[in-house]
Short mmCIF file of C-alpha atoms in Angstrom, two decimals:
data_model
loop_
_atom_site.label_atom_id
_atom_site.label_comp_id
_atom_site.label_asym_id
_atom_site.label_seq_id
_atom_site.Cartn_x
_atom_site.Cartn_y
_atom_site.Cartn_z
CA UNK A 1 54.90 -41.54 -98.53
CA UNK A 2 55.29 -45.14 -97.53
CA UNK A 3 53.87 -47.55 -100.15
CA UNK A 4 52.13 -49.39 -97.29
CA UNK A 5 49.43 -46.70 -97.71
CA UNK A 6 48.21 -48.60 -100.76
CA UNK A 7 47.42 -51.51 -98.44
CA UNK A 8 45.51 -49.21 -96.09
CA UNK A 9 43.52 -47.89 -99.03
CA UNK A 10 42.78 -51.46 -100.15
CA UNK A 11 41.61 -52.35 -96.64
CA UNK A 12 39.37 -49.28 -96.56
CA UNK A 13 37.80 -50.05 -99.94
CA UNK A 14 37.28 -53.70 -98.95
CA UNK A 15 35.56 -52.63 -95.74
CA UNK A 16 33.29 -50.20 -97.59
CA UNK A 17 32.39 -52.94 -100.07
CA UNK A 18 31.67 -55.47 -97.32
CA UNK A 19 29.48 -52.97 -95.46
CA UNK A 20 27.62 -52.26 -98.69
CA UNK A 21 26.92 -55.96 -99.22
CA UNK A 22 25.40 -56.11 -95.74
CA UNK A 23 23.40 -52.88 -95.98
CA UNK A 24 22.00 -52.72 -99.50
CA UNK A 25 18.98 -54.73 -100.64
CA UNK A 26 19.08 -54.09 -104.38
CA UNK A 27 20.75 -57.18 -105.86
CA UNK A 28 22.61 -55.16 -108.51
CA UNK A 29 24.12 -52.79 -105.95
CA UNK A 30 25.07 -55.73 -103.73
CA UNK A 31 26.86 -57.16 -106.74
CA UNK A 32 28.67 -53.88 -107.37
CA UNK A 33 29.87 -53.91 -103.77
CA UNK A 34 31.26 -57.42 -104.32
CA UNK A 35 33.13 -56.06 -107.35
CA UNK A 36 34.51 -53.27 -105.17
CA UNK A 37 35.80 -55.86 -102.70
CA UNK A 38 37.47 -57.83 -105.52
CA UNK A 39 39.10 -54.64 -106.80
CA UNK A 40 40.39 -53.80 -103.33
CA UNK A 41 41.99 -57.25 -103.17
CA UNK A 42 43.59 -56.63 -106.55
CA UNK A 43 45.08 -53.38 -105.31
CA UNK A 44 46.53 -55.21 -102.31
CA UNK A 45 47.98 -57.90 -104.60
CA UNK A 46 49.62 -55.30 -106.83
CA UNK A 47 51.05 -53.47 -103.82
CA UNK A 48 52.43 -56.77 -102.45
CA UNK A 49 53.92 -57.52 -105.83
CA UNK A 50 55.81 -54.22 -105.69
CA UNK A 51 56.82 -54.92 -102.10
CA UNK A 52 58.35 -58.32 -102.83
CA UNK A 53 59.85 -57.25 -106.13
CA UNK A 54 58.37 -60.09 -108.19
CA UNK A 55 55.41 -60.41 -110.51
CA UNK A 56 53.52 -63.25 -108.81
CA UNK A 57 51.13 -60.85 -107.13
CA UNK A 58 50.22 -59.32 -110.47
CA UNK A 59 49.54 -62.77 -111.91
CA UNK A 60 47.15 -63.52 -109.05
CA UNK A 61 45.45 -60.15 -109.58
CA UNK A 62 45.08 -61.02 -113.25
CA UNK A 63 43.40 -64.33 -112.39
CA UNK A 64 41.14 -62.49 -109.95
CA UNK A 65 40.03 -60.26 -112.81
CA UNK A 66 39.22 -63.29 -114.97
CA UNK A 67 37.21 -64.87 -112.15
CA UNK A 68 35.45 -61.55 -111.55
CA UNK A 69 34.47 -61.33 -115.20
CA UNK A 70 33.03 -64.86 -115.16
CA UNK A 71 31.28 -64.17 -111.87
CA UNK A 72 29.69 -60.97 -113.17
CA UNK A 73 28.35 -62.74 -116.25
CA UNK A 74 26.70 -65.51 -114.25
CA UNK A 75 25.55 -63.24 -111.43
CA UNK A 76 23.91 -60.73 -113.72
CA UNK A 77 22.19 -63.58 -115.59
CA UNK A 78 20.81 -64.79 -112.24
CA UNK A 79 19.60 -61.27 -111.42
CA UNK A 80 17.90 -60.96 -114.80
CA UNK A 81 16.11 -64.30 -114.44
CA UNK A 82 15.15 -63.40 -110.86
CA UNK A 83 13.73 -60.10 -112.07
CA UNK A 84 11.79 -61.93 -114.77
CA UNK A 85 10.08 -64.25 -112.33
CA UNK A 86 9.52 -61.81 -109.45
CA UNK A 87 9.48 -58.34 -111.10
CA UNK A 88 11.86 -57.05 -108.46
CA UNK A 89 15.61 -56.89 -107.99
CA UNK A 90 15.42 -56.79 -104.22
CA UNK A 91 17.21 -59.59 -102.42
CA UNK A 92 14.47 -59.63 -99.78
CA UNK A 93 11.90 -60.74 -102.32
CA UNK A 94 13.88 -63.83 -103.22
CA UNK A 95 12.90 -65.64 -100.05
CA UNK A 96 11.44 -68.77 -101.61
CA UNK A 97 13.09 -71.49 -103.63
CA UNK A 98 10.26 -71.44 -106.17
CA UNK A 99 7.41 -69.16 -107.04
CA UNK B 1 71.49 -43.00 -100.53
CA UNK B 2 68.75 -42.28 -103.06
CA UNK B 3 68.36 -45.96 -103.82
CA UNK B 4 67.88 -46.76 -100.18
CA UNK B 5 65.38 -43.95 -99.91
CA UNK B 6 63.45 -45.36 -102.86
CA UNK B 7 63.02 -48.63 -101.04
CA UNK B 8 61.26 -46.99 -98.11
CA UNK B 9 59.27 -44.19 -99.64
CA UNK B 10 57.92 -43.02 -102.95
CA UNK B 11 58.48 -39.84 -104.90
CA UNK B 12 56.61 -36.68 -103.94
CA UNK B 13 54.64 -36.83 -107.16
CA UNK B 14 53.35 -40.29 -106.37
CA UNK B 15 52.49 -39.21 -102.83
CA UNK B 16 50.45 -36.25 -104.11
CA UNK B 17 48.74 -38.50 -106.65
CA UNK B 18 47.98 -41.07 -103.96
CA UNK B 19 46.43 -38.63 -101.53
CA UNK B 20 44.28 -36.86 -104.11
CA UNK B 21 43.13 -39.90 -106.08
CA UNK B 22 42.86 -42.05 -102.95
CA UNK B 23 40.43 -39.58 -101.43
CA UNK B 24 38.38 -39.56 -104.62
CA UNK B 25 38.43 -43.38 -104.73
CA UNK B 26 37.11 -43.65 -101.16
CA UNK B 27 34.42 -41.06 -101.87
CA UNK B 28 33.44 -43.00 -105.00
CA UNK B 29 33.25 -46.24 -103.00
CA UNK B 30 31.10 -44.57 -100.35
CA UNK B 31 28.81 -43.16 -103.05
CA UNK B 32 28.52 -46.66 -104.55
CA UNK B 33 27.18 -47.91 -101.25
CA UNK B 34 25.01 -44.97 -100.25
CA UNK B 35 23.52 -43.69 -103.52
CA UNK B 36 19.88 -44.70 -103.66
CA UNK B 37 19.71 -45.32 -107.39
CA UNK B 38 21.58 -48.17 -109.01
CA UNK B 39 22.73 -46.06 -111.98
CA UNK B 40 24.47 -43.54 -109.73
CA UNK B 41 26.11 -46.41 -107.84
CA UNK B 42 27.37 -47.89 -111.10
CA UNK B 43 28.86 -44.59 -112.27
CA UNK B 44 30.60 -44.00 -108.92
CA UNK B 45 32.00 -47.52 -109.03
CA UNK B 46 33.30 -46.94 -112.57
CA UNK B 47 35.13 -43.83 -111.34
CA UNK B 48 36.68 -45.76 -108.45
CA UNK B 49 37.83 -48.47 -110.85
CA UNK B 50 39.51 -45.97 -113.17
CA UNK B 51 41.38 -44.52 -110.19
CA UNK B 52 42.46 -48.03 -109.20
CA UNK B 53 43.80 -48.48 -112.74
CA UNK B 54 45.93 -45.37 -112.23
CA UNK B 55 47.21 -46.87 -108.97
CA UNK B 56 48.15 -50.09 -110.76
CA UNK B 57 50.12 -48.07 -113.28
CA UNK B 58 51.83 -46.17 -110.45
CA UNK B 59 52.74 -49.48 -108.82
CA UNK B 60 54.49 -50.76 -111.94
CA UNK B 61 51.66 -53.07 -113.02
CA UNK B 62 51.35 -51.59 -116.51
CA UNK B 63 49.55 -54.55 -118.05
CA UNK B 64 47.04 -54.79 -115.21
CA UNK B 65 46.38 -51.05 -115.35
CA UNK B 66 45.34 -51.26 -118.98
CA UNK B 67 43.38 -54.49 -118.42
CA UNK B 68 41.59 -52.86 -115.51
CA UNK B 69 40.33 -50.07 -117.74
CA UNK B 70 39.44 -52.35 -120.65
CA UNK B 71 37.87 -55.20 -118.69
CA UNK B 72 36.42 -53.52 -115.62
CA UNK B 73 35.28 -50.09 -116.70
CA UNK B 74 34.87 -51.08 -120.32
CA UNK B 75 33.15 -54.44 -120.13
CA UNK B 76 31.96 -55.23 -116.63
CA UNK B 77 30.55 -51.82 -115.76
CA UNK B 78 28.80 -51.56 -119.11
CA UNK B 79 27.27 -55.00 -118.45
CA UNK B 80 26.09 -53.64 -115.11
CA UNK B 81 24.54 -50.63 -116.81
CA UNK B 82 22.78 -52.87 -119.33
CA UNK B 83 21.23 -54.89 -116.52
CA UNK B 84 20.29 -51.73 -114.62
CA UNK B 85 18.46 -50.54 -117.73
CA UNK B 86 16.75 -53.93 -118.08
CA UNK B 87 15.68 -54.11 -114.47
CA UNK B 88 14.57 -50.50 -114.15
CA UNK B 89 16.56 -47.34 -113.66
CA UNK B 90 14.58 -45.91 -110.80
CA UNK B 91 14.07 -49.17 -108.95
CA UNK B 92 15.23 -47.60 -105.70
CA UNK B 93 15.69 -49.62 -102.54
CA UNK B 94 12.84 -49.82 -100.12
CA UNK B 95 13.77 -48.22 -96.83
CA UNK B 96 11.70 -50.61 -94.74
CA UNK B 97 13.93 -52.85 -92.68
CA UNK B 98 13.04 -56.52 -92.69
CA UNK B 99 15.29 -57.33 -89.76
CA UNK B 100 15.11 -54.75 -87.01
CA UNK B 101 18.35 -52.81 -86.48
CA UNK B 102 20.10 -54.70 -89.26
CA UNK B 103 21.59 -51.54 -90.81
CA UNK B 104 23.23 -50.31 -87.65
CA UNK B 105 24.51 -53.77 -86.83
CA UNK B 106 25.92 -54.04 -90.36
CA UNK B 107 27.62 -50.64 -90.04
CA UNK B 108 29.04 -51.68 -86.68
CA UNK B 109 30.31 -54.97 -88.13
CA UNK B 110 31.88 -53.11 -91.06
CA UNK B 111 33.56 -50.65 -88.72
CA UNK B 112 34.94 -53.44 -86.55
CA UNK B 113 36.15 -55.34 -89.58
CA UNK B 114 37.89 -52.25 -90.92
CA UNK B 115 39.58 -51.59 -87.59
CA UNK B 116 40.81 -55.19 -87.50
CA UNK B 117 42.16 -55.01 -91.06
CA UNK B 118 43.91 -51.68 -90.59
CA UNK B 119 45.28 -52.80 -87.21
CA UNK B 120 46.63 -55.96 -88.81
CA UNK B 121 48.40 -54.03 -91.55
CA UNK B 122 49.71 -51.52 -89.02
CA UNK B 123 51.23 -54.26 -86.86
CA UNK B 124 52.85 -56.12 -89.75
CA UNK B 125 56.50 -55.44 -90.47
CA UNK B 126 56.15 -53.86 -93.91
CA UNK B 127 58.93 -51.31 -94.05
CA UNK B 128 60.98 -52.79 -96.88
CA UNK B 129 59.66 -52.27 -100.37
CA UNK B 130 61.62 -54.09 -103.02
CA UNK B 131 60.32 -52.21 -106.02
CA UNK B 132 59.67 -53.77 -109.39
CA UNK B 133 62.63 -52.29 -111.30
CA UNK B 134 64.36 -55.66 -111.51
CA UNK B 135 61.26 -57.74 -112.29
CA UNK B 136 60.07 -55.27 -114.91
CA UNK B 137 63.52 -54.99 -116.51
CA UNK B 138 62.56 -57.04 -119.58
CA UNK B 139 59.17 -55.35 -119.82
CA UNK B 140 56.12 -55.88 -117.65
CA UNK B 141 54.11 -57.84 -120.21
CA UNK B 142 57.06 -60.10 -121.06
CA UNK B 143 57.67 -60.77 -117.36
CA UNK B 144 54.02 -61.62 -116.75
CA UNK B 145 53.90 -63.85 -119.83
CA UNK B 146 57.01 -65.80 -118.89
CA UNK B 147 55.51 -66.46 -115.44
CA UNK B 148 52.02 -67.25 -116.69
CA UNK B 149 53.11 -69.80 -119.28
CA UNK B 150 55.53 -71.59 -117.00
CA UNK B 151 54.62 -71.63 -113.32
CA UNK B 152 50.95 -70.74 -113.68
CA UNK B 153 50.19 -72.58 -116.91
CA UNK B 154 47.70 -74.97 -115.28
CA UNK B 155 45.81 -72.15 -113.62
CA UNK B 156 45.76 -70.38 -116.97
CA UNK B 157 44.25 -73.38 -118.74
CA UNK B 158 41.68 -73.97 -116.02
CA UNK B 159 40.73 -70.32 -116.51
CA UNK B 160 39.66 -71.23 -120.04
CA UNK B 161 37.32 -73.91 -118.69
CA UNK B 162 35.95 -71.40 -116.19
CA UNK B 163 35.20 -68.83 -118.88
CA UNK B 164 33.43 -71.37 -121.08
CA UNK B 165 31.37 -72.57 -118.13
CA UNK B 166 30.41 -68.98 -117.31
CA UNK B 167 29.40 -68.24 -120.90
CA UNK B 168 27.27 -71.40 -121.13
CA UNK B 169 25.78 -70.73 -117.69
CA UNK B 170 24.77 -67.20 -118.64
CA UNK B 171 23.13 -68.44 -121.81
CA UNK B 172 21.26 -71.21 -119.99
CA UNK B 173 20.07 -68.82 -117.26
CA UNK B 174 18.78 -66.08 -119.54
CA UNK B 175 17.45 -68.28 -122.33
CA UNK B 176 13.71 -68.77 -122.36
CA UNK B 177 12.23 -71.64 -124.28
CA UNK B 178 9.18 -70.66 -126.30
CA UNK B 179 6.48 -73.24 -125.63
CA UNK B 180 4.02 -71.91 -128.21
CA UNK B 181 4.24 -70.10 -131.52
CA UNK B 182 4.38 -66.32 -131.26
CA UNK B 183 1.11 -64.73 -132.36
CA UNK B 184 1.30 -62.66 -135.49
CA UNK B 185 0.12 -59.08 -135.67
CA UNK B 186 -2.89 -60.11 -137.77
CA UNK B 187 -4.02 -62.66 -135.19
CA UNK B 188 -3.73 -60.12 -132.42
CA UNK B 189 -5.74 -57.57 -134.41
CA UNK B 190 -8.45 -60.16 -135.10
CA UNK B 191 -8.60 -61.06 -131.44
CA UNK B 192 -9.00 -57.40 -130.48
CA UNK B 193 -11.89 -56.99 -132.91
CA UNK B 194 -13.54 -60.18 -131.67
CA UNK B 195 -13.26 -59.09 -128.03
CA UNK B 196 -14.40 -55.58 -128.80
CA UNK B 197 -11.65 -53.98 -126.70
CA UNK B 198 -9.69 -50.84 -127.59
CA UNK B 199 -9.38 -50.91 -131.38
CA UNK B 200 -7.56 -47.79 -132.64
CA UNK B 201 -3.88 -47.20 -131.90
CA UNK B 202 -3.17 -46.13 -128.33
CA UNK B 203 -3.00 -42.38 -127.75
CA UNK B 204 0.42 -40.76 -127.62
CA UNK B 205 1.97 -39.72 -124.31
CA UNK B 206 2.31 -36.10 -123.41
CA UNK B 207 -0.77 -34.77 -125.21
CA UNK B 208 -1.90 -31.57 -123.48
CA UNK B 209 0.92 -32.01 -120.98
CA UNK B 210 3.96 -29.76 -120.84
CA UNK B 211 6.35 -32.31 -122.33
CA UNK B 212 6.10 -35.11 -124.84
CA UNK B 213 8.44 -37.49 -123.01
CA UNK B 214 7.29 -41.11 -122.95
CA UNK B 215 6.99 -41.25 -119.17
CA UNK B 216 4.55 -38.35 -118.97
CA UNK B 217 0.95 -39.36 -119.27
CA UNK B 218 -1.23 -37.53 -121.76
CA UNK B 219 -3.97 -35.48 -120.15
CA UNK B 220 -7.65 -35.89 -120.73
CA UNK B 221 -9.64 -32.67 -121.36
CA UNK B 222 -10.46 -32.33 -117.67
CA UNK B 223 -6.77 -32.50 -116.74
CA UNK B 224 -6.58 -36.02 -115.36
CA UNK B 225 -3.72 -38.19 -116.68
CA UNK B 226 -4.73 -41.06 -118.94
CA UNK B 227 -3.19 -44.46 -118.24
CA UNK B 228 -3.61 -45.59 -121.83
CA UNK B 229 -0.97 -43.18 -123.06
CA UNK B 230 1.95 -44.64 -121.11
CA UNK B 231 3.59 -47.97 -121.90
CA UNK B 232 2.68 -50.84 -119.61
CA UNK B 233 6.31 -51.39 -118.60
CA UNK B 234 6.61 -47.86 -117.24
CA UNK B 235 3.28 -48.19 -115.45
CA UNK B 236 4.39 -51.45 -113.83
CA UNK B 237 7.61 -49.88 -112.64
CA UNK B 238 5.76 -46.87 -111.30
CA UNK B 239 7.85 -44.53 -113.44
CA UNK B 240 4.98 -42.44 -114.76
CA UNK B 241 5.45 -38.76 -114.03
CA UNK B 242 2.26 -36.91 -113.27
CA UNK B 243 2.36 -33.33 -114.50
CA UNK B 244 -1.39 -32.76 -114.71
CA UNK B 245 -1.35 -30.25 -111.87
CA UNK B 246 1.49 -28.26 -113.44
CA UNK B 247 -0.30 -28.22 -116.79
CA UNK B 248 -3.51 -26.98 -115.23
CA UNK B 249 -1.68 -24.27 -113.31
CA UNK B 250 0.06 -23.16 -116.49
CA UNK B 251 -3.24 -22.98 -118.29
CA UNK B 252 -4.76 -20.95 -115.48
CA UNK B 253 -1.81 -18.53 -115.50
CA UNK B 254 -2.08 -18.18 -119.27
CA UNK B 255 -5.78 -17.39 -119.07
CA UNK B 256 -5.19 -14.84 -116.36
CA UNK B 257 -2.48 -13.12 -118.35
CA UNK B 258 -4.66 -13.03 -121.45
CA UNK B 259 -7.45 -11.43 -119.46
CA UNK B 260 -5.15 -8.82 -117.98
CA UNK B 261 -3.88 -7.96 -121.43
CA UNK B 262 -7.36 -7.69 -122.85
CA UNK B 263 -8.43 -5.75 -119.75
CA UNK B 264 -11.25 -8.10 -119.23
CA UNK B 265 -12.78 -9.06 -115.97
CA UNK B 266 -11.84 -12.48 -114.72
CA UNK B 267 -14.24 -15.04 -115.99
CA UNK B 268 -16.26 -16.46 -113.18
CA UNK B 269 -15.53 -20.13 -112.81
CA UNK B 270 -18.64 -21.89 -114.05
CA UNK B 271 -20.69 -23.25 -111.24
CA UNK B 272 -22.36 -26.48 -112.00
CA UNK B 273 -25.66 -27.29 -110.48
CA UNK B 274 -27.17 -30.64 -110.36
CA UNK B 275 -30.26 -31.10 -112.48
CA UNK B 276 -32.52 -31.77 -109.50
CA UNK B 277 -31.16 -28.72 -107.65
CA UNK B 278 -31.79 -26.47 -110.65
CA UNK B 279 -35.34 -27.70 -111.03
CA UNK B 280 -36.18 -26.80 -107.45
#
C-alpha cells in the first residue's frame, strides 16, 4: 500500500465533514462536523510529516489540536447560551441578532 | 532493496490495518453526518477519532496518537456529550427545508469538492515517502520538544494566550448574573398557599403506567396521562412518552384472562346513559 492513501482518506473525511456542515441544522452536529474536518487535516499533516521525514507536520497538527480545543470550549458555550435564550439548538432559529 | 521498498510502500500489516480501520472511519464519519440524534453522532465521531489515533501511531506520530485519545475522545467528545445532555438528547433535526433544494445542492457541492480534492492529490507527485526513522531516532517526544521550544517557541507561547482567552470567553458566555435574590423554599411555599394553587407535592410519574421511568406520565383512573406527573423540562422538550394506551390494553387483557380462568362470562362494558335520556 502506498502511504498516499492516508491523504485520500483525509480528503474523504474532510469532504464528509464539509457536507455535514452544509446539510445539518442542529448546531451541535454542525460543530461535530467541523471537528471531523479538523481531524482530517491533522491526518493529512501527520502523513505529510512522514512523507518529508521531519517532524514539522506533527508540530502543526499539535497546534491544530490546541486551537480545536479552544474552539470547542467557546463554541459550545455559544451553543449553550443560544439554547438558553431560544430553547432550541437549531441554527435556523438563530436568525436575529437579538431576541 | 528492502529499504527502497520501504520508501514507496508500507508493510502488509499496515495495509490491512489501513483498509479495515479506514473503512470503519469513513462509516463512522458518514454516521456522524446522517444520524438523526446528536448523541449517536457524537458516539460515531468518537469512534472515528479513536481510529485516527491509531493511524497517527501507525504513521510514527506516537505523541500525537496519545494526545488524540486523551484530548479528543477524552476531553472534547465528553464536553460534546455534556452539552448534548444539557440541550436535550432527543432534540432531533427538523426535516423541513428552509431553503428549497438546499440539501441536494449541498450534497452536490460536497461531491464536487471531494472530486477536486482527490483529483488534486492524484495529480501531485507523491511517490517518495521519506519515513520518520531518522527524525524519530532520538524519540518522538524529544524530537517534537526540541522543535517546539526552538523554531516554534513563539507559536507555543501565543497558544497559551489563546487558551486563556478561550477559558475566559467560555466563562463570560455561560455565566449568568443574578439580578435578584433567589427565593427560599419557605417563600415559595407561602406564595403557593397565598395563590391557592397546587399545594401538596406533585404526583410521581409512572403511577398506573407500565413503567416508573421519569419520562412516562402517570395515568389518571380513566387512563389519560396526567401532565402534573412529568417534570416541566421534559414536557417542554416534548420527551414525554405516552403509554396510556398500552396500559389500558394490558388491563383489558388481564381482565379477559381472569374471566376465562374463572369461567365467567365477559362483563358487559357499562353503558352510560345521560340523565335526561334515562328519565325519558
